XYZ file of C-alpha atoms in Angstrom:
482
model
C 1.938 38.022 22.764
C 2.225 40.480 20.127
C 0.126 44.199 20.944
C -1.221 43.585 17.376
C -3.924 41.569 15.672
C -1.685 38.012 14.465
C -3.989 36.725 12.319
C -7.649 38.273 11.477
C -10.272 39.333 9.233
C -12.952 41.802 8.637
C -15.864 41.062 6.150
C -13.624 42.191 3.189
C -10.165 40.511 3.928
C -7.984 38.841 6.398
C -4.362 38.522 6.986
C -2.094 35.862 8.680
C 1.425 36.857 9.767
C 4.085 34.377 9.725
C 7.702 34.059 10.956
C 10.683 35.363 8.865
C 14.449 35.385 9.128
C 14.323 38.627 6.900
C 17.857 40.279 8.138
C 15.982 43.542 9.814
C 18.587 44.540 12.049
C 22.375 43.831 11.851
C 25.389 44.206 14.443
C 28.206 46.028 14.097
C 31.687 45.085 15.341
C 32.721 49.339 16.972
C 36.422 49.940 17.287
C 36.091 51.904 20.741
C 38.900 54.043 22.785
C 39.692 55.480 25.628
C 41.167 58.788 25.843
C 41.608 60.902 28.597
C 38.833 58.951 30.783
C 36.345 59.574 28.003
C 35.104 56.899 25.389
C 35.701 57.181 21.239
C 35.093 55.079 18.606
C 36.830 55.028 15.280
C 34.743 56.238 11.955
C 36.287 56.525 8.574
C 39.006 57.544 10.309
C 37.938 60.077 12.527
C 37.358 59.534 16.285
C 33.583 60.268 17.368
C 32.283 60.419 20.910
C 30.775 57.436 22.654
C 27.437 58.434 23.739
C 26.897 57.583 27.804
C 22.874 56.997 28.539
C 21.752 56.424 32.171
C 18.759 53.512 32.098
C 17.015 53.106 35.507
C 15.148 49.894 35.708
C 12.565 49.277 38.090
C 13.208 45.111 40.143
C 10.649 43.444 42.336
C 12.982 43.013 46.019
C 12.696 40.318 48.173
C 10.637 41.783 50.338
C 7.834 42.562 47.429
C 8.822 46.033 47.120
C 10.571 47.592 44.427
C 14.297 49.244 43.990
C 15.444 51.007 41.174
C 18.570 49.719 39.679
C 20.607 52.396 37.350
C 22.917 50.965 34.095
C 25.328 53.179 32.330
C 24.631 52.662 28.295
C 27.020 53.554 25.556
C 25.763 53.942 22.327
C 27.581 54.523 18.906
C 25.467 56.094 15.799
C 24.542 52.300 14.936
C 23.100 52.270 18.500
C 23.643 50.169 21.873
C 26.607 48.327 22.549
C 25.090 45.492 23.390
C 27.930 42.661 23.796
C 31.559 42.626 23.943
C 33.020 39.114 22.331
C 36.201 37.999 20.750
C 37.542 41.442 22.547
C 35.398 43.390 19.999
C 32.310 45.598 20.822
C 28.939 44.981 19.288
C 26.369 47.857 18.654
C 23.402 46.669 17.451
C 21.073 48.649 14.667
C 17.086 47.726 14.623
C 13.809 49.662 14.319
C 12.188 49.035 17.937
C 10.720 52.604 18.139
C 8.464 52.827 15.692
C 4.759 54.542 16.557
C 4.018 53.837 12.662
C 4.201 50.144 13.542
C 1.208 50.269 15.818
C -0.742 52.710 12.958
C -0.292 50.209 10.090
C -1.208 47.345 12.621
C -4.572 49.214 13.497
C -5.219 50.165 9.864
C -4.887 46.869 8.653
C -8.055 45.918 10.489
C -10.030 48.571 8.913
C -9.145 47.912 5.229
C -11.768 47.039 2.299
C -9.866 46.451 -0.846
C -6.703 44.631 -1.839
C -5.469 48.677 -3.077
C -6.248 49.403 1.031
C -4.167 46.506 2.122
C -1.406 47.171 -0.053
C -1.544 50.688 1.141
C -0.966 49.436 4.900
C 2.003 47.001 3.571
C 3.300 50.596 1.697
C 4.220 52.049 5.210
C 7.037 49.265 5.565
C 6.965 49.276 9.623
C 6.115 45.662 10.240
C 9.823 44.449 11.763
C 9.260 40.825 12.429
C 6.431 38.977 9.979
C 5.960 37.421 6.721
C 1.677 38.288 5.507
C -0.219 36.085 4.087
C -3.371 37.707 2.928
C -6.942 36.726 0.871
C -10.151 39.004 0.167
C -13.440 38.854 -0.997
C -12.700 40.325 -4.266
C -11.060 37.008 -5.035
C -7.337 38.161 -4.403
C -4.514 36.106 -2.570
C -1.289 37.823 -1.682
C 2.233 37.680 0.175
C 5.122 39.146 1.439
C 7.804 38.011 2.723
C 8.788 40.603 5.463
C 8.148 44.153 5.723
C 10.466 46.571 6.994
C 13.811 45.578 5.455
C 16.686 48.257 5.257
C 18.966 48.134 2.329
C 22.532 47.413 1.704
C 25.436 46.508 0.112
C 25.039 43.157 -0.598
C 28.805 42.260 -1.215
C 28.627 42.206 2.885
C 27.579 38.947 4.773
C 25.011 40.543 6.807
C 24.203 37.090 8.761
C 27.868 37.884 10.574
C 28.576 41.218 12.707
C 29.788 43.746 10.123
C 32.620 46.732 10.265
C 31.099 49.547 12.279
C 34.286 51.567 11.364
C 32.866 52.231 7.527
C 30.101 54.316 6.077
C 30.360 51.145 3.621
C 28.260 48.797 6.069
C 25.652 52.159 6.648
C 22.273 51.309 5.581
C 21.189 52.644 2.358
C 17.699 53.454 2.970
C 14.343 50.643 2.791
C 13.763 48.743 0.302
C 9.884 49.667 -1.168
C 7.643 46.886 -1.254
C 7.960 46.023 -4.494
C 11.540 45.644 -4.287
C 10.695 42.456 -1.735
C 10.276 39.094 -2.278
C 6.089 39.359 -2.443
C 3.936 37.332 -4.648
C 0.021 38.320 -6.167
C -2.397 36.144 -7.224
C -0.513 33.355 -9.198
C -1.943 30.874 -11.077
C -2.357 28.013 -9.278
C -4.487 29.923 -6.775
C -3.488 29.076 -3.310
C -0.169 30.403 -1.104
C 1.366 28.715 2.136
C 4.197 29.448 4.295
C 5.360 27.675 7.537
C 7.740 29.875 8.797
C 9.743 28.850 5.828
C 11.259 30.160 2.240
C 9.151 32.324 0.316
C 10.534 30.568 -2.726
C 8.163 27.795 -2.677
C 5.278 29.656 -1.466
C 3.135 29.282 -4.487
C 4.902 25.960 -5.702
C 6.360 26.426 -9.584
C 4.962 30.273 -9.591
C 6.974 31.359 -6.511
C 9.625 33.766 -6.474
C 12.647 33.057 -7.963
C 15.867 33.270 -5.144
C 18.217 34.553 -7.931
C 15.956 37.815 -8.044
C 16.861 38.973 -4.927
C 19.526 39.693 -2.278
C 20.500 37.138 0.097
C 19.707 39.295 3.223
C 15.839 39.274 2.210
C 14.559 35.799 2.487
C 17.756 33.679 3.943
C 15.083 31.606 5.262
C 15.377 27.719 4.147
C 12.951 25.036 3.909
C 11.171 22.957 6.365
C 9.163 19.632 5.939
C 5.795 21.202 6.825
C 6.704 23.227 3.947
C 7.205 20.648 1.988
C 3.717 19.246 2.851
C 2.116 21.689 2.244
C 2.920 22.270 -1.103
C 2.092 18.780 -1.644
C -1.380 18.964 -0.168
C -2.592 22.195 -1.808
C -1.392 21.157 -5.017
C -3.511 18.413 -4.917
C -7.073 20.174 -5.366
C -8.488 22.265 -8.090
C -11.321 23.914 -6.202
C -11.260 24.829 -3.002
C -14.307 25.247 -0.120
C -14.416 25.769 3.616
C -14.238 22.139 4.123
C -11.780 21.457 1.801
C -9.181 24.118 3.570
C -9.573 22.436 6.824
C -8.952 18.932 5.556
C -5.811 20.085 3.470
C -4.429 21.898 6.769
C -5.116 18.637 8.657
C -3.052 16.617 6.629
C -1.359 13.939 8.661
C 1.805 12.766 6.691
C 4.993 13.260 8.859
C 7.205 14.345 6.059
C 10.426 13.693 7.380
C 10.014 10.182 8.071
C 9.740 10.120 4.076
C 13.507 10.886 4.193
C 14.820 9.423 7.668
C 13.144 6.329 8.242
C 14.069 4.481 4.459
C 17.641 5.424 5.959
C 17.200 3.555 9.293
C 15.599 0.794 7.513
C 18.122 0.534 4.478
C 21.532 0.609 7.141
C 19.584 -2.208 9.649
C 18.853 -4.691 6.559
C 22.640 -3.576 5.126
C 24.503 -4.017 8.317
C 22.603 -6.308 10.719
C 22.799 -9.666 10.221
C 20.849 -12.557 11.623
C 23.529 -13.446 14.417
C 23.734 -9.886 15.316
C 22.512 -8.982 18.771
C 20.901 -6.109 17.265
C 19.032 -8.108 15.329
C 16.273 -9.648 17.280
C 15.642 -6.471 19.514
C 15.241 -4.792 16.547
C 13.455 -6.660 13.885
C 10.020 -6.241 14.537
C 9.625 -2.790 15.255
C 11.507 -2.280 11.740
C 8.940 -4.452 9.744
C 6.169 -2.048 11.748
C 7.889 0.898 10.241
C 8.733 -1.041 7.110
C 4.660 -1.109 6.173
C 4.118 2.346 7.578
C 2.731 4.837 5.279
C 4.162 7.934 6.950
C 0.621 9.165 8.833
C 0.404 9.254 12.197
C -2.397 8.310 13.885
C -3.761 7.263 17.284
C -3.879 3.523 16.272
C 0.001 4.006 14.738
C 2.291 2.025 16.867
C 5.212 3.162 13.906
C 4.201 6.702 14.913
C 5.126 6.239 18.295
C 8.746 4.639 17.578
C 9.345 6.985 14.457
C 8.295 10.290 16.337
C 10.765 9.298 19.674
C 13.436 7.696 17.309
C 13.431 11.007 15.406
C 13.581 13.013 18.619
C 16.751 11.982 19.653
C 18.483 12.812 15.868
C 18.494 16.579 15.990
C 22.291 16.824 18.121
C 23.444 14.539 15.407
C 21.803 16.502 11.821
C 23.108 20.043 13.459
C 26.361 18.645 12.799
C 25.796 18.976 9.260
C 27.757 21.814 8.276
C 27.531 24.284 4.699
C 23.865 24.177 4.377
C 21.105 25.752 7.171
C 18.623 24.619 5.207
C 16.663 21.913 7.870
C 15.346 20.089 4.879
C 19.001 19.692 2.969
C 20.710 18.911 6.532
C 18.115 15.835 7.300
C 18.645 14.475 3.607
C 22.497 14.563 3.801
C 22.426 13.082 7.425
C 20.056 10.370 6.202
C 22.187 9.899 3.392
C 25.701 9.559 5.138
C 24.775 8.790 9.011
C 26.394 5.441 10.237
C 24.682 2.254 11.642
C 25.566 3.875 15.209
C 23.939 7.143 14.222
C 20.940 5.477 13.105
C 20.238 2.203 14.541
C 21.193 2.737 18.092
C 18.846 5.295 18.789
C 15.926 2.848 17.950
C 17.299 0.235 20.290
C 17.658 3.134 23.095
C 13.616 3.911 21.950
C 12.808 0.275 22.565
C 14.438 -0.015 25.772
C 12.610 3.091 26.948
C 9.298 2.045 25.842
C 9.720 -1.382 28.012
C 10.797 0.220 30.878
C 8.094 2.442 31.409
C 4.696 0.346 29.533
C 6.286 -3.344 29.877
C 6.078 -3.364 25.867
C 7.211 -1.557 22.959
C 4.208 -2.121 20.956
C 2.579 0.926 22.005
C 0.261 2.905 19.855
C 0.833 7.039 19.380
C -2.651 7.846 20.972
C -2.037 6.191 24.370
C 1.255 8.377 25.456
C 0.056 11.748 23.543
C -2.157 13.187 25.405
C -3.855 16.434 25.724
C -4.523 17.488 29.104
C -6.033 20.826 30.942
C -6.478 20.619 34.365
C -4.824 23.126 35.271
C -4.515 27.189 34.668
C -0.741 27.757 36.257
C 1.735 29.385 34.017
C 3.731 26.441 33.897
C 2.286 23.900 32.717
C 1.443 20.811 35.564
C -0.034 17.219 34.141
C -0.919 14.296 35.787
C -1.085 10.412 34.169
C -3.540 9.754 37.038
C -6.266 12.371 35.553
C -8.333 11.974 32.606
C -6.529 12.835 28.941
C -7.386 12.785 25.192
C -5.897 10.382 22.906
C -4.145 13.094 20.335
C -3.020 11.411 16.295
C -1.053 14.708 15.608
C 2.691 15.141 15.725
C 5.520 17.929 16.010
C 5.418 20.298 12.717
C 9.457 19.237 12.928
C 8.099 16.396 11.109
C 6.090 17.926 8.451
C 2.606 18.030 10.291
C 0.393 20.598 9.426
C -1.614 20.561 12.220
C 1.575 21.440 14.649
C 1.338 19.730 17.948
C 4.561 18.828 20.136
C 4.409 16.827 23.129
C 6.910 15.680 25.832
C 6.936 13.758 29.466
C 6.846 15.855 32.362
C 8.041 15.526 36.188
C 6.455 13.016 37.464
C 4.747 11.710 34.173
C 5.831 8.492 31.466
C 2.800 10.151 29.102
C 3.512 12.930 26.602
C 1.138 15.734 27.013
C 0.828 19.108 24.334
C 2.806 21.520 25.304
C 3.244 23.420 21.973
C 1.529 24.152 18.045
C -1.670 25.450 17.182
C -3.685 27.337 19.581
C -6.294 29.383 17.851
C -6.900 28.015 13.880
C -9.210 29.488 11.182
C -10.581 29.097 8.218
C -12.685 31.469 6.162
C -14.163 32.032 3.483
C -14.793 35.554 1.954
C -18.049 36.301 -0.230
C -21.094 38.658 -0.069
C -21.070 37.133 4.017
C -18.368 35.667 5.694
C -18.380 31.888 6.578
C -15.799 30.864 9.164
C -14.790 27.846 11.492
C -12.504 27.907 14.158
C -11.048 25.910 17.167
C -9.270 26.802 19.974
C -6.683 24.527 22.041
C -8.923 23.664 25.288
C -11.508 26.119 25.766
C -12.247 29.858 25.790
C -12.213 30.245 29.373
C -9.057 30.499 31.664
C -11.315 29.260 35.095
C -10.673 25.245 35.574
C -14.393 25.520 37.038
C -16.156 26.542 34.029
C -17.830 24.339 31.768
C -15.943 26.294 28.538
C -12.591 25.525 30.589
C -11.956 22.351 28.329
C -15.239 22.273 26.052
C -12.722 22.108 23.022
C -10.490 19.764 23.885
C -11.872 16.726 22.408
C -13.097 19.137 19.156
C -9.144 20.335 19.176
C -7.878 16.667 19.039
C -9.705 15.696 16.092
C -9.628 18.683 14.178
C -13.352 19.527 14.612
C -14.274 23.705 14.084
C -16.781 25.261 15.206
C -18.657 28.299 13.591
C -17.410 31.606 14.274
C -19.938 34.189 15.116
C -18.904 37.110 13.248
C -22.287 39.054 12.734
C -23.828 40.483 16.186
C -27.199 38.817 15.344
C -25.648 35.260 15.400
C -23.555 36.596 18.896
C -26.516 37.718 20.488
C -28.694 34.402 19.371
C -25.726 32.350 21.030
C -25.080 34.856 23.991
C -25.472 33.070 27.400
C -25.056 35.776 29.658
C -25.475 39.792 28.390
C -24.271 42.202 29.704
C -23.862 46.124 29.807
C -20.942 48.356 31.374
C -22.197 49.618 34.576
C -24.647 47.336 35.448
């Protein structure tokens, strides 16, 4: 959805943006009065003058017409006051008007030289992404954020701040070099998944202690985890190489959660129990399991819908919101109630709706187009692929989350990877990609769902980057005007 290439190349370099909890806009808690029918707010010490904005908003009507509703705005120096909570007013500070945002997007494209691309990151205007970036002159960068305003870090900035103070005023942007960024380190490869920037290039990442808390407050995640794991694990990479590391299957989490379900059923369940015999086999299946999901993988099935009802339980875990530290101290304090009644409640549901809880992953996760709605419709009547891959919650690289629908006792792909790449810069460019389904948005084309058995195995396709090998694949040309 973003007005801006995500994740591209050109025959000299490419880019990938990821997600970032970078602190690039902060609230401020505004002291405001009324005096005299007029509104103030309070600024060391002084009273300043509530700025009053009318905002006309254009609404569809019921009768598929439009109206024009008007809001009355108040803004403060910071900017809008957005919320009023606790009795105290919020403004709320951000860079959301910034033409140089769309310039450094569009010059991005055009760039020919890691000094080019470090040029682009130099204009500091990109509010919202991590970049991940490679080039045919053999270089591998990141950077973790873009625009990032500074401050005085004795504040928490997570929190609302005193609005009253030029103390809390930002202090300018911090330069690129003052973020948490990382060029060419020695063990050759970088990763993020929407995660810390700390382990991005394993034991040659940033150190946290380097920098202020309000730039990279991001924690870790399992797919993190994996893939530091994976890439660490070959010296020499190729085109086929990159795909099989980003298709790695281990569910990461299950590393840490299911020893815990296993270790409290053997502790605390005995023979007599009436736990016991409901129970048993389906912990020997995950007993033997090897953490990979699969289609086969009955344990995926029971680990992957045991997990799924654990998240209302680890968000309990207070002091840390670090996903990764919250799962290990739940796994390493939950009770036999936390953690073995949720498998019974998985066994139940699996008998209910197959007759048997002995089902494998590949038979309930499905991946289905058969429609083009908006919201998406599937049917356990109508054909579907058998899909091995699981939720990135769980440390999957190749992110895929399913669910039932209305109507439905299948899981079908709702979520994850929709367009994935891999490329390899040289003298030409050599890429594969794969798209989730098919190219075309009309259920009656044959490219419709042409993918969708290629996206459920992990199976690319070239990408035709040069206009000779478009043109030799073209089915249909075509000229404006004709």
């Amino acid at each position: 959805g973003q007005p801006f290439i995500y994740q591209g190349f050109n025959e000299h370099g490419g880019w990938m943006h990821t997600s970032s909890q970078a602190d690039i806009s902060d609230a401020y808690i505004e002291k405001l009065i009324k005096k005299n029918g007029r509104w103030f707010y309070e600024y060391d010490g002084n009273l300043k003058p509530v700025i009053k904005k009318k905002i006309s908003i254009k609404i569809k009507n019921a009768d598929d017409g439009f109206e024009t509703k008007i809001f009355t705005a108040l803004f403060t120096h910071h900017g809008p006051i957005m919320a009023k909570r606790n009795g105290q007013y919020l403004s709320l500070r951000h860079n959301n008007r910034d033409t140089k945002g769309f310039m450094q997007s569009w010059l991005r494209t055009k760039t020919k030289s890691f000094a080019d691309f470090k040029a682009t990151m130099d204009m500091g205007t990109n509010p919202s992404n991590n970049t991940v970036y490679a080039d045919a002159e053999g270089n591998i960068a990141y950077w973790h954020g873009n625009f990032l305003p500074k401050r005085d870090a004795k504040y928490d900035w997570s929190k609302p701040v005193d609005g009253t103070t030029h103390a809390t005023e930002w202090q300018g942007y911090h330069t690129v070099d003052e973020s948490v960024h990382i060029y060419n380190p020695k063990n050759g490869w970088l990763q993020n998944c929407n995660s810390t920037p700390f382990t991005a290039a394993g034991k040659f990442s940033p150190k946290k202690s380097d920098y202020a808390n309000y730039l990279a407050p991001d924690g870790e995640n399992f797919r993190g985890i994996n893939a530091v794991r994976v890439l660490d694990e070959e010296k020499k990479y190729d085109l086929a190489k990159v795909i099989k590391a980003g298709y790695d299957t281990k569910l990461a989490a299950f590393e840490v959660l299911v020893p815990a379900l296993i270790s409290s059923f053997e502790k605390n369940i005995s023979v007599n129990d009436s736990l016991f015999t409901p129970l048993r086999e389906a912990i020997a299946v995950l007993k033997n399991w090897d953490y990979r999901c699969s289609e086969n993988s009955v344990a995926t099935t029971l680990a992957v819908m045991w997990g799924e009802k654990l998240p209302p339980l680890i968000s309990k875990v207070k002091g840390t919101d670090d996903q990764v530290e919250k799962t290990k101290y739940f796994a390493a304090n939950a009770t036999v109630d936390e953690l073995v009644y949720p498998m019974l409640a998985v066994i139940k549901d699996l008998k209910t709706n197959f007759g048997n809880w002995q089902i494998a992953w590949g038979e309930i996760n499905r991946f289905q187009r058969i429609y083009n709605d908006i919201e998406n419709k599937f049917d356990d009547s109508q054909p579907g692929i058998p899909v091995a891959f699981a939720s990135s919650t769980w440390g999957m690289l190749p992110s895929y989350s399913s669910r039932t629908y209305p109507g439905t006792k299948k899981r079908y792909g709702y979520h994850g990877n929709s367009f994935i790449c891999a490329v390899e810069f040289g003298k030409k460019i050599k890429a594969k990609s794969l798209l989730a389904g098919g190219e075309s948005g009309n259920p009656n084309s044959k490219h419709f769902f042409d993918q969708g058995t290629m996206y459920s195995k992990g199976v690319f396709k070239d990408v035709l980057f040069y206009k000779e090998d478009v043109l030799q694949h073209a089915e249909k040309n075509y000229h404006p005007g004709e």
